[in-house]
Structure formats: C-alpha cells, structure tokens
Tab-separated table of C-alpha atoms in Angstrom:
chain	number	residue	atom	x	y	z
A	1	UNK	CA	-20.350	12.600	-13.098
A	2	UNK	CA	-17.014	10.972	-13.579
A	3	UNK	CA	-15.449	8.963	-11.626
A	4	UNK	CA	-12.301	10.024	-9.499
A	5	UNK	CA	-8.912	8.365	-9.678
A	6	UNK	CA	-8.063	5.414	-7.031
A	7	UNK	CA	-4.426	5.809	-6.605
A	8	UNK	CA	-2.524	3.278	-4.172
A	9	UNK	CA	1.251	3.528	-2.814
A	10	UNK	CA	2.636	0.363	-1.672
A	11	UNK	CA	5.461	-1.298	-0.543
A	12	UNK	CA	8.048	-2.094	2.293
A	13	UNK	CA	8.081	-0.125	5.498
A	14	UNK	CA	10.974	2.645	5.201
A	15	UNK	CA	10.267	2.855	1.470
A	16	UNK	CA	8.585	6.197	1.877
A	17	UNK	CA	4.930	5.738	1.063
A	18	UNK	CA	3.374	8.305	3.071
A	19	UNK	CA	5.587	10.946	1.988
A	20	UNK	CA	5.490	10.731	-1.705
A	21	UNK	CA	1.565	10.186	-1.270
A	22	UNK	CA	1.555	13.658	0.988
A	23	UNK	CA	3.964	15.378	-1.733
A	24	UNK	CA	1.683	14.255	-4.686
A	25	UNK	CA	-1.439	15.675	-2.808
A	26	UNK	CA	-0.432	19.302	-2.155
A	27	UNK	CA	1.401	19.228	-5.765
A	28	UNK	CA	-2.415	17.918	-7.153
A	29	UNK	CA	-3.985	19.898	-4.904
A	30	UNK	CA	-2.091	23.311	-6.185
A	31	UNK	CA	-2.024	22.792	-9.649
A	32	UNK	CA	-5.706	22.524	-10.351
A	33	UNK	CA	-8.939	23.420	-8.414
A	34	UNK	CA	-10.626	20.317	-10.497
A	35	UNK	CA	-8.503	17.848	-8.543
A	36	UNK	CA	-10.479	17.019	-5.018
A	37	UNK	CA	-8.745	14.953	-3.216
A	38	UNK	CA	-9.350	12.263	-0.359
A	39	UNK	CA	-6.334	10.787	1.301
A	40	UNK	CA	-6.628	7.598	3.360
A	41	UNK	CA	-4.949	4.615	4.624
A	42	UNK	CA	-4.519	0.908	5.911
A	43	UNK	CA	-5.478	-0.529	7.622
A	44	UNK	CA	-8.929	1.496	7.855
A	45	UNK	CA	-10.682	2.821	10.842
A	46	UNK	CA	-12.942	-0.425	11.411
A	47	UNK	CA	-13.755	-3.135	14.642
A	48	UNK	CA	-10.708	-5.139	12.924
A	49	UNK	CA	-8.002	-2.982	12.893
A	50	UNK	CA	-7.485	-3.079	16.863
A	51	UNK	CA	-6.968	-6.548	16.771
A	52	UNK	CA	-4.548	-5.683	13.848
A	53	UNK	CA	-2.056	-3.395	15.992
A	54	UNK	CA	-2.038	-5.594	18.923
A	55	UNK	CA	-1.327	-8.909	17.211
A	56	UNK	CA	1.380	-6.675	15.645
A	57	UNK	CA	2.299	-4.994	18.949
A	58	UNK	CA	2.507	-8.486	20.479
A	59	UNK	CA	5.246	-9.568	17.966
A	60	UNK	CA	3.438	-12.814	17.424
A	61	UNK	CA	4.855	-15.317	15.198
A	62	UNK	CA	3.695	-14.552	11.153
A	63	UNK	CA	3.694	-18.055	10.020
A	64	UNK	CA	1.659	-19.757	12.732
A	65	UNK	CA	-0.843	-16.696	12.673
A	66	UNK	CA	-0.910	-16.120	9.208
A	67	UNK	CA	-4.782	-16.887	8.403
A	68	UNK	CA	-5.809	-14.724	11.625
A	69	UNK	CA	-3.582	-11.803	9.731
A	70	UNK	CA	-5.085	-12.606	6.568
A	71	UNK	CA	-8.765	-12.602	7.934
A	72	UNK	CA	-8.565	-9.429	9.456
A	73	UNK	CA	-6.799	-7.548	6.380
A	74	UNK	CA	-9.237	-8.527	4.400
A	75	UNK	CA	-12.503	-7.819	6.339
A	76	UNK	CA	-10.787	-4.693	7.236
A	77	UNK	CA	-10.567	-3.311	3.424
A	78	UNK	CA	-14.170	-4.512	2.841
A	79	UNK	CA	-15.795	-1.992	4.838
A	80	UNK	CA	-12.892	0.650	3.628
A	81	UNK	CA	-13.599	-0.349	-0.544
A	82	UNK	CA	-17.526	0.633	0.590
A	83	UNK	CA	-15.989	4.174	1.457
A	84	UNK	CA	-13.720	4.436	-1.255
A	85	UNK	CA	-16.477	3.471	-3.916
A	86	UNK	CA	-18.688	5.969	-2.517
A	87	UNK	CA	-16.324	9.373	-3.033
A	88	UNK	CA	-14.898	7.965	-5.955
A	89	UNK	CA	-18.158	7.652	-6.979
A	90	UNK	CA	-18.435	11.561	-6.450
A	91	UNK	CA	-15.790	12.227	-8.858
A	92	UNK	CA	-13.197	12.469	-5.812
A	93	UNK	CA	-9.540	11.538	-6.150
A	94	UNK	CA	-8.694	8.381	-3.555
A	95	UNK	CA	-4.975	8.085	-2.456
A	96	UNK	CA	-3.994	5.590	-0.602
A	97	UNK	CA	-1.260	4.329	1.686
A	98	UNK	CA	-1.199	0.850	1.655
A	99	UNK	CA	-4.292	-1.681	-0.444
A	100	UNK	CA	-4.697	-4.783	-1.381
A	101	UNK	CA	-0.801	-5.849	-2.781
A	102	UNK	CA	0.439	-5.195	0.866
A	103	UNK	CA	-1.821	-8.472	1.960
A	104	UNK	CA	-0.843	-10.169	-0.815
A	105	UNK	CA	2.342	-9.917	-0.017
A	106	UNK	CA	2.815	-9.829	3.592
A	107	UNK	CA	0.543	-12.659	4.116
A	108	UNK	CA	2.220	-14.322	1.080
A	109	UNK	CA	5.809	-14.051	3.121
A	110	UNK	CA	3.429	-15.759	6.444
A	111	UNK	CA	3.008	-18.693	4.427
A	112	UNK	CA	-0.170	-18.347	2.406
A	113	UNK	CA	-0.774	-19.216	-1.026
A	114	UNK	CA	-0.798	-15.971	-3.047
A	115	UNK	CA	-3.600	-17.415	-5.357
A	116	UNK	CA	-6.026	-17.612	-2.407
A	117	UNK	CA	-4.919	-14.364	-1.451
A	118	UNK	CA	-5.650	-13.302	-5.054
A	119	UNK	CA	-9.406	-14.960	-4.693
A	120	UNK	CA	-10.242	-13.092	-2.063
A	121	UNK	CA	-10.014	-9.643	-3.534
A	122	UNK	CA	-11.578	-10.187	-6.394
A	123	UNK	CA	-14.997	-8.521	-5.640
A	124	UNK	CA	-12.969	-4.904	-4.587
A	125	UNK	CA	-12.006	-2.285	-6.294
A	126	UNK	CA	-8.818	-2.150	-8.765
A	127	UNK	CA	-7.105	0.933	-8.758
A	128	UNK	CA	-5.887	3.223	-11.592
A	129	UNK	CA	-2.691	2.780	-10.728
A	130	UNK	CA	-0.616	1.152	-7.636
A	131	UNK	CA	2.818	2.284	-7.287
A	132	UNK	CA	4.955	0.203	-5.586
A	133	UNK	CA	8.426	2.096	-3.925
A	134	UNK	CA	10.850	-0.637	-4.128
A	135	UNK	CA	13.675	-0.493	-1.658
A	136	UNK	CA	16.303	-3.468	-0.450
A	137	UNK	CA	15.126	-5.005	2.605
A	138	UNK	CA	18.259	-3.552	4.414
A	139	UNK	CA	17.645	-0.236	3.330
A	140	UNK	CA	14.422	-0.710	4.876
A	141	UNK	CA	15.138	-2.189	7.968
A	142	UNK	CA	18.218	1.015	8.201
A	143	UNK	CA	15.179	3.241	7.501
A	144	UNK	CA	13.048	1.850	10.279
A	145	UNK	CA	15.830	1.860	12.661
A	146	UNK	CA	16.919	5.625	12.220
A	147	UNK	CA	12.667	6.121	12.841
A	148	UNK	CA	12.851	7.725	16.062
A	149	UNK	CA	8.720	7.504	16.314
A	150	UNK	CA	8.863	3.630	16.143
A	151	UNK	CA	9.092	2.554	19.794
A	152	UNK	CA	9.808	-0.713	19.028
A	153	UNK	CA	10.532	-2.884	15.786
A	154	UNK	CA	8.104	-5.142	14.918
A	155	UNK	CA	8.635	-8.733	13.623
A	156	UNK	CA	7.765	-7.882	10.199
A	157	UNK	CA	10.077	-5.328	10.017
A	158	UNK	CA	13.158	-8.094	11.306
A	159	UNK	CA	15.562	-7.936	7.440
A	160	UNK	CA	14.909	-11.675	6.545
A	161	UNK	CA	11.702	-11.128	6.504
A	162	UNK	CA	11.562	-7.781	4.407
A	163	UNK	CA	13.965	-9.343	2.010
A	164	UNK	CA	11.765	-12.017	0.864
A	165	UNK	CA	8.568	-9.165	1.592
A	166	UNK	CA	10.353	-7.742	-0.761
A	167	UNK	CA	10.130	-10.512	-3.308
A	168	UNK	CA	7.107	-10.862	-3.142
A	169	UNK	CA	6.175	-7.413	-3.954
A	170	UNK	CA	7.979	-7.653	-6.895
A	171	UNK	CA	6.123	-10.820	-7.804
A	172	UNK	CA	3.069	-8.933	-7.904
A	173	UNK	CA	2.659	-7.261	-11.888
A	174	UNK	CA	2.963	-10.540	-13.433
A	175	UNK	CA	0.998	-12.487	-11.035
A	176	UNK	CA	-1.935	-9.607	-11.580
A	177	UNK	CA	-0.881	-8.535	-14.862
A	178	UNK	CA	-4.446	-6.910	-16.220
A	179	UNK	CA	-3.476	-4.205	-12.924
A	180	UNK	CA	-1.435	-1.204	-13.546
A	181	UNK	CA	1.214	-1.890	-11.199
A	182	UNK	CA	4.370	0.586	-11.440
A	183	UNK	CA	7.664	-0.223	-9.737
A	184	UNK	CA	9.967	2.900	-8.715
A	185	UNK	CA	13.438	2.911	-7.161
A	186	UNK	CA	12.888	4.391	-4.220
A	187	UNK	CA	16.546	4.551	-3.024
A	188	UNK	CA	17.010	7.579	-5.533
A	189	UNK	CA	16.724	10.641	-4.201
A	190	UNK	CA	13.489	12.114	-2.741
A	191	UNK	CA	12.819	14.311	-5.576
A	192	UNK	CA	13.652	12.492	-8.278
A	193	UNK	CA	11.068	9.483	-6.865
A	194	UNK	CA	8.736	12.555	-6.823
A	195	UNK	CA	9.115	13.446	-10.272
A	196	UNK	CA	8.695	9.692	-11.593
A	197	UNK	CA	5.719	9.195	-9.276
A	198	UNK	CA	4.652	12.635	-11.080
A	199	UNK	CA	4.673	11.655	-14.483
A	200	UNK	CA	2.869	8.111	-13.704
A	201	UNK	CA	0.102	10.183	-12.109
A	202	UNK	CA	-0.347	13.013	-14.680
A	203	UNK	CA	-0.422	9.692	-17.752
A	204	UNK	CA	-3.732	8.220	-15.844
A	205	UNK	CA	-5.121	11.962	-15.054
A	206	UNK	CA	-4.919	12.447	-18.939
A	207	UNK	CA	-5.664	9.453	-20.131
C-alpha cells in the first residue's frame, strides 16, 4: 500500500493555520473518494501537553524556561510521529496544524540554538510538504487581539516577540534546505491563500 501524504501548516498565531488546513480538507475530501484524510494537531493529546498549556497559561518568562519548553515539545511530538507513522502507513492523508518548525522556531526566539533544536528531530518524520503562512508580527498580534475566544494574550503572542518569531520562521528553508518548506503571504485575501495552498498540495498529490 502507499503511503499517505504528511502535510504540515505552520506559522505565527493569527496567520490562519487552522482554517486553510480545514478548507483544504473538505476541498480534498470532495474532490476524490481516494483521498482519506486524518486531521490533527500540536501539541498532541499526551502526559506533556498539560504541563504545556499551563506554563503557557502562567505567562512564564520564554528565555529563562526555554529548555523546559523545548523538552516538552519535543517528547510531546514523539509519541504523536508514532501515530502519524502508523495511518500514514495505511495510505491515510496526515494534516497537521502545527510540527516540528514551530519548536524550532519558538524555542529558537527563547534563546536556544536552532542547531540543537535541529538534532533533536532528526529521528521523526519529514513531511511532504510544510507550508508556512507568513504574516507581520503586527498583523498577528491585530489578529489575536480581534480573537474574541482568546481570554487572555499570552507572552508569546506580546509583538516583539512575534516579530523576531517571525524571523525565525523565515530562517527555516535554508537552514533545512533538503525539506519542502513553502512560504505563502498570508495577508492576501482568504481565497487567494486558498488557491496557492491548492496548487502546492495538488503538485505533491501528483507527483
């Protein structure tokens, strides 16, 4: 059986991930019965990811808890890569909101050296193709205030910090340049991110 597709959307809070991963579901999900599709996100459903939203909930400072961030991001996508592997393994498409380049480049803005960030996920799986929606960090930061479901803004959401987030992201295809890594405007219209997020999907689909 062939393999299934591992397709990751990444990028700044407010740069509207989860929607454009949603829209390209139903639009694979109607326009052939071959495509099955599994949609999932990060952090994963695992004994880490509590310890996750409260260190986040507590606003705690990123630099001086960088490592604890780092630890539990990556032990966290462990056990979710052992899920993935399995239905991809059943010739299952994987999206997913949120992998690997968000660690290395929110813990990157903390303070840690991307290389060792790098090192650490290099036993996982690389996906077919990692969009990243690229957005200013103060269109983020306006995005995530106008959120009325965020009951509070978190310190990695504070602009400084998504501007050089930001950065870093953008950083990312030459540092891992064997990866397909595609960058997208994401201040364009909704649609129009669609249709380019389309047409980067249907390429590794086909290929």
């Amino acid at each position: 059986m062939k393999n299934g597709k591992f397709i990751v959307f990444d990028g700044l809070d407010g740069s509207g991930k989860g929607s454009q991963m949603h829209r390209l579901a139903k639009y694979l999900f109607r326009s052939s019965k071959n495509n099955h599709l599994f949609l999932t996100r990060e952090p994963y459903t695992s004994i880490h990811t509590e310890k996750i939203r409260q260190l986040l909930k507590d606003n705690v400072d990123p630099k001086a808890y960088a490592q604890e961030f780092t630890d539990l991001f990556v032990a966290d996508r462990i056990e979710h890569a052992v899920v993935m592997e399995k239905i991809l393994a059943e010739g299952v498409h994987v999206l997913c909101d949120r992998y690997k380049y968000s660690t290395l480049a929110y813990q990157a803005t903390q303070g840690m050296a991307v290389e060792k960030l790098i090192k650490l996920h290099v036993n996982l799986p690389v996906p077919d193709l990692a969009i990243f929606l690229d957005v200013p960090g103060e269109v983020a930061a306006q995005r995530i205030s106008s959120d009325g479901e965020r009951p509070h803004k978190e310190v990695f959401e504070q602009v400084d910090f998504l501007r050089e987030l930001r950065n870093n992201y953008l950083r990312l295809p030459m540092l891992l340049p064997e990866e397909h890594i595609v960058v997208i405007d994401a201040t364009k219209p909704i649609e129009d991110v669609f249709e380019q997020v389309k047409r980067e999907v249907e390429a590794v689909l086909t290929a």
